[in-house]
Short mmCIF file of C-alpha atoms in Angstrom, two decimals:
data_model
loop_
_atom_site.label_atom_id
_atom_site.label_comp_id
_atom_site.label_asym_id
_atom_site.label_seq_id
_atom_site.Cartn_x
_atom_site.Cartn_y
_atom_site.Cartn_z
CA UNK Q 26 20.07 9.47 -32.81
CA UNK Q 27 17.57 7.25 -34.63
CA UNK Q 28 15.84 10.72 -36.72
CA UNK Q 29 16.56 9.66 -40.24
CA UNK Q 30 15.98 12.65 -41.83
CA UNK Q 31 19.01 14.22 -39.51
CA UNK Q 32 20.85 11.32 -40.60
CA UNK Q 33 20.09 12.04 -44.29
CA UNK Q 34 20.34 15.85 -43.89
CA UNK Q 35 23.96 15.10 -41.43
CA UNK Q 36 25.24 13.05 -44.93
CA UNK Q 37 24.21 14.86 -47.46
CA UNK Q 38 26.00 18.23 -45.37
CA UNK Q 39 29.51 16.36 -45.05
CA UNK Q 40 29.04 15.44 -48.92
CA UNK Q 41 28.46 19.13 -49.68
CA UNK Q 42 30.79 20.50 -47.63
CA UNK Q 43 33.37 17.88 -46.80
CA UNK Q 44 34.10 15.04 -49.11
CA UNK Q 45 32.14 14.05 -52.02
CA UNK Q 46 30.44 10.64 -51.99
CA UNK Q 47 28.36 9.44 -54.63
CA UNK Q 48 24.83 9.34 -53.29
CA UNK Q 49 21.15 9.84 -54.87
CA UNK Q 50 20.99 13.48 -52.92
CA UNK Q 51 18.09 15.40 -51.49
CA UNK Q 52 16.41 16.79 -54.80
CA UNK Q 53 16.60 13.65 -56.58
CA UNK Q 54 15.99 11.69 -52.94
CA UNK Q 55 12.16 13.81 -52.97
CA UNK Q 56 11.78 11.83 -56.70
CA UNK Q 57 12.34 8.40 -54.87
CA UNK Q 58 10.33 9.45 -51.81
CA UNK Q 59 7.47 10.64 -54.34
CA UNK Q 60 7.06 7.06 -55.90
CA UNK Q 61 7.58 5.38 -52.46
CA UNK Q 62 4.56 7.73 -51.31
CA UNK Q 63 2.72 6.91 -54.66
CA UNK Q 64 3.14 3.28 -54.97
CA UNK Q 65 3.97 1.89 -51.50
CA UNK Q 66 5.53 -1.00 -52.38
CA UNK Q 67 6.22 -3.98 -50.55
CA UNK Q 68 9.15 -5.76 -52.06
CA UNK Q 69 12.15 -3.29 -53.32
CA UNK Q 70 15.31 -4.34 -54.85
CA UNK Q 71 18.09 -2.00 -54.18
CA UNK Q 72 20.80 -2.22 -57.18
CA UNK Q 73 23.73 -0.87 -55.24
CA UNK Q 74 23.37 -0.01 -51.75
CA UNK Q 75 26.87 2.00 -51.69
CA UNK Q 76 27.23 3.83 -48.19
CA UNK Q 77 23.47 3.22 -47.16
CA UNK Q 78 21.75 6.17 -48.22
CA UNK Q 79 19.22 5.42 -50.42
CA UNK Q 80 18.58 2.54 -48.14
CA UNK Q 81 17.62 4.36 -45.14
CA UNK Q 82 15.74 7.08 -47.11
CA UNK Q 83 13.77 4.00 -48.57
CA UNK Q 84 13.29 2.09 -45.53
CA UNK Q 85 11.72 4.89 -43.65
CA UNK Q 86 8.79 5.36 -46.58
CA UNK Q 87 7.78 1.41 -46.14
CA UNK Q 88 5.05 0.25 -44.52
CA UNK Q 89 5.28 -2.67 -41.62
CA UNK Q 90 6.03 -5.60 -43.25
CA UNK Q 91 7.59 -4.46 -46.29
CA UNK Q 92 10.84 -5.23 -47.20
CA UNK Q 93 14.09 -3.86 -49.26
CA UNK Q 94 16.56 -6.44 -50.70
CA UNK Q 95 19.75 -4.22 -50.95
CA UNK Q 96 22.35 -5.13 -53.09
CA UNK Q 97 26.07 -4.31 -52.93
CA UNK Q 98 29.11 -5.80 -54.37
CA UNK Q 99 31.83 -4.37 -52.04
CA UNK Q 100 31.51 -5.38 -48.76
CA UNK Q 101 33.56 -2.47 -47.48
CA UNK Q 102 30.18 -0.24 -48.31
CA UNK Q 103 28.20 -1.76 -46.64
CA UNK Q 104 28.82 -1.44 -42.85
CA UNK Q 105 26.84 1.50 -41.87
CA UNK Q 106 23.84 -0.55 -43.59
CA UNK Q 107 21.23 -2.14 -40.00
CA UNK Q 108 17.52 -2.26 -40.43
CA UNK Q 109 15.29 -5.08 -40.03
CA UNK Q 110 13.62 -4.47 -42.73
CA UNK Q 111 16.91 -4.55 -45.08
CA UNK Q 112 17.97 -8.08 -46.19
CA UNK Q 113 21.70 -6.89 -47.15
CA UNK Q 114 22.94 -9.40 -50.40
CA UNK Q 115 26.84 -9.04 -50.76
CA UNK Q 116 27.19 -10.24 -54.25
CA UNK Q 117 26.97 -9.07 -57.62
CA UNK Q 118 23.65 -8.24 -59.20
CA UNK Q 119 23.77 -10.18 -61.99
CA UNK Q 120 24.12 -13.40 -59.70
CA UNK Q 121 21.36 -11.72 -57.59
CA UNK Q 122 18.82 -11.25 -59.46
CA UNK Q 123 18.24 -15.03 -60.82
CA UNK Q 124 18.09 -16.23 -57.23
CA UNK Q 125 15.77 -13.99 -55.93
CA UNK Q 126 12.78 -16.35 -55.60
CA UNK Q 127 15.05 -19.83 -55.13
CA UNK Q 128 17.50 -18.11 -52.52
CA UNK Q 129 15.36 -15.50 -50.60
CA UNK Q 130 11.74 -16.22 -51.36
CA UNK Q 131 10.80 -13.27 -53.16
CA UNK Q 132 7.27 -13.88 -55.06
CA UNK Q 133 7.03 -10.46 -56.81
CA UNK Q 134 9.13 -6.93 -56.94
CA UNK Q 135 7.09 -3.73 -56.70
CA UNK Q 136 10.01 -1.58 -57.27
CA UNK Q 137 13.62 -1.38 -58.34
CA UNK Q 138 16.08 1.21 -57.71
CA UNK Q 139 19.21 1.14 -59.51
CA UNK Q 140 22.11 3.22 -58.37
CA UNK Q 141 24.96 0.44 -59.39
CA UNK Q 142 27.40 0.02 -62.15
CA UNK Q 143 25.80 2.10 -65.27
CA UNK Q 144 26.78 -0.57 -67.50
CA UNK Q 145 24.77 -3.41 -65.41
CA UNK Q 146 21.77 -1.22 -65.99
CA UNK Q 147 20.60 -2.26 -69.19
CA UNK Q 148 21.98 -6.39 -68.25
CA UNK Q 149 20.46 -6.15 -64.56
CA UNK Q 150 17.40 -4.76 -66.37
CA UNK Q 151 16.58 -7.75 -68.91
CA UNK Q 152 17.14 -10.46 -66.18
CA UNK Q 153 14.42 -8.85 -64.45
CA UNK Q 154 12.16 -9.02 -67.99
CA UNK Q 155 13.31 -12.78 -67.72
CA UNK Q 156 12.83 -13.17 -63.53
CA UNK Q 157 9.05 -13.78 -63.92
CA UNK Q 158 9.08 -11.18 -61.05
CA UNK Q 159 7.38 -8.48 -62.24
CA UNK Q 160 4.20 -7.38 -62.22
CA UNK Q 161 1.95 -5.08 -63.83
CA UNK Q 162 2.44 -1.59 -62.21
CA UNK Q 163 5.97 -2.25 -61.37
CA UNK Q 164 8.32 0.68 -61.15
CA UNK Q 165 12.32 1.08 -61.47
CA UNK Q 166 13.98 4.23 -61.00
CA UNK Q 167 16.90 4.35 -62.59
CA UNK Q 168 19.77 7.51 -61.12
CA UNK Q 169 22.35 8.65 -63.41
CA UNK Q 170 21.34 7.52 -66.50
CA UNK Q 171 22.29 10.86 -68.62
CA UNK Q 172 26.00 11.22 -66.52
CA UNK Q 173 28.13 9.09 -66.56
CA UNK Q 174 25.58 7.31 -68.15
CA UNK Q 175 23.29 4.44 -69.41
CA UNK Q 176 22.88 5.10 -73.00
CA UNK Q 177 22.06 1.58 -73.76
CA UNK Q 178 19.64 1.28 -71.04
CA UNK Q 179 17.64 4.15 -71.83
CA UNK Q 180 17.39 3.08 -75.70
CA UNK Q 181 16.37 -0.51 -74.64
CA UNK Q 182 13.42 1.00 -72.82
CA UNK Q 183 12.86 3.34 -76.32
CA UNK Q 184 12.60 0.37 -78.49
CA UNK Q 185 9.91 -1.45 -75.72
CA UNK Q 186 7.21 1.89 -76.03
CA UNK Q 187 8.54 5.56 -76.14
CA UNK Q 188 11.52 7.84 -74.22
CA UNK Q 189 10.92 11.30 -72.98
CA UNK Q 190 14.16 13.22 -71.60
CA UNK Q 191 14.77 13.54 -68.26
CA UNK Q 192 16.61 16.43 -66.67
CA UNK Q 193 17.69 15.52 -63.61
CA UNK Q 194 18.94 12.16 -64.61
CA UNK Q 195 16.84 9.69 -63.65
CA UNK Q 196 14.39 7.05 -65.36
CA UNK Q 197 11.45 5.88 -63.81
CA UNK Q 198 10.01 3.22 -65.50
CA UNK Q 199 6.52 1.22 -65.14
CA UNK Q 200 6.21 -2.13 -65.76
CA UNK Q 201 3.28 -2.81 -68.53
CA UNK Q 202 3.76 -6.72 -69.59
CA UNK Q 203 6.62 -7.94 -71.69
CA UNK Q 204 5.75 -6.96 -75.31
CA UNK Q 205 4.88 -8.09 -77.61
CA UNK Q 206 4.44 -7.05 -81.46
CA UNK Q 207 1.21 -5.65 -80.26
CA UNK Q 208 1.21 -5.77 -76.51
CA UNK Q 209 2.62 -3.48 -74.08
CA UNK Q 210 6.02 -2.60 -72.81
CA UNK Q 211 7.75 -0.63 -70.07
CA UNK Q 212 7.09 3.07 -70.37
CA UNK Q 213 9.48 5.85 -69.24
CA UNK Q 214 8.15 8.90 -68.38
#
C-alpha cells in the first residue's frame, strides 16, 4: 500500500494477463517519465484521465507544489483517481480547456498529455494555440497517434515546422511561439 510503482506494475500485470484496459503502459510510461524527469513541470493538463494510470505515474515525478489538472469525461473512470496534487475536472475537454485560467486559476501549462478521444486531439490542440497558456518550452505528448489514430493532428503539427515518424506511437511536441510566416512553430520530434 501507498508504493506506486507496485500499483503501476499490480495494473499493468492484470492488463497483461487478465483483462485489457486501455492504458499508456510501462514502455511508453518510461517516455512520459523521461520528459517529466527532463522538464519538471509544474502545471500538467491531463487529456483523459481514464482509470488513473497515467495520473499516478505523473503525480509521483512532480515536485512539491506542482500540480496535474486531470481531465475525464465519464465519471464512472474516475473513482480510483485521490491525490492532492490532482485537481480531477469531470467535463469534456473542449469545455475545459477555455476555462482553465477563469475557472481554476491556471497562469501557464508546462505540459500536456493527451490520452483522450483521438479525434479531440487535433480540436483540444488548437484551443490550447488560442488559450494564451503556453509558453515557450512547453511540451505535449500525445499516445496513440499512429493506432487508432490522429492523422489530422499529426499533419497540423507538419504544416506548423516539420514531422518525423514515431514508432511507438506517440508525439511529443515543444512549444516554440505561434507562427508565424517566418516565426516559429511547435516541433515534433
Amino acid at each position: 500500500p501507498g508504493d506506486v510503482q507496485s500499483i503501476l506494475d499490480t495494473f499493468d500485470q492484470w492488463c497483461s494477463l487478465v483483462e485489457f484496459i486501455s492504458n499508456i503502459g510501462p514502455k511508453k510510461g518510461k517516455i512520459l517519465d523521461r520528459l517529466l524527469q527532463e522538464h519538471c513541470p509544474i502545471t500538467v493538463l491531463e487529456l483523459g484521465t481514464h482509470c488513473g494510470h497515467s495520473t499516478v505515474r505523473i503525480a509521483r515525478s512532480l515536485t512539491i507544489g506542482a500540480r496535474i489538472y486531470s481531465v475525464e469525461m465519464d465519471e464512472g473512470n474516475t473513482q480510483s483517481v485521490c491525490c492532492v496534487q490532482v485537481e480531477l475536472i469531470v467535463r469534456v475537454s473542449d469545455e475545459v480547456i477555455p476555462r482553465l485560467r477563469e475557472d481554476f486559476s491556471v497562469e501557464r501549462l508546462d505540459l500536456v498529455f493527451m490520452d483522450h478521444w483521438k479525434r479531440c486531439y487535433l480540436p483540444d490542440l488548437q484551443l490550447l494555440e488560442g488559450s494564451g497558456l503556453l509558453g515557450e518550452g512547453f511540451i505535449i505528448l500525445a499516445d496513440n497517434v499512429i493506432f487508432p489514430g490522429a492523422p489530422n493532428f499529426l499533419v497540423h503539427r507538419a504544416t506548423l515546422e516539420y514531422i518525423q515518424g514515431i514508432r511507438d506511437g506517440m508525439a511529443e511536441i515543444t512549444f516554440l511561439g505561434i507562427k508565424s510566416s517566418t516565426g516559429p512553430g511547435l516541433d515534433l520530434v
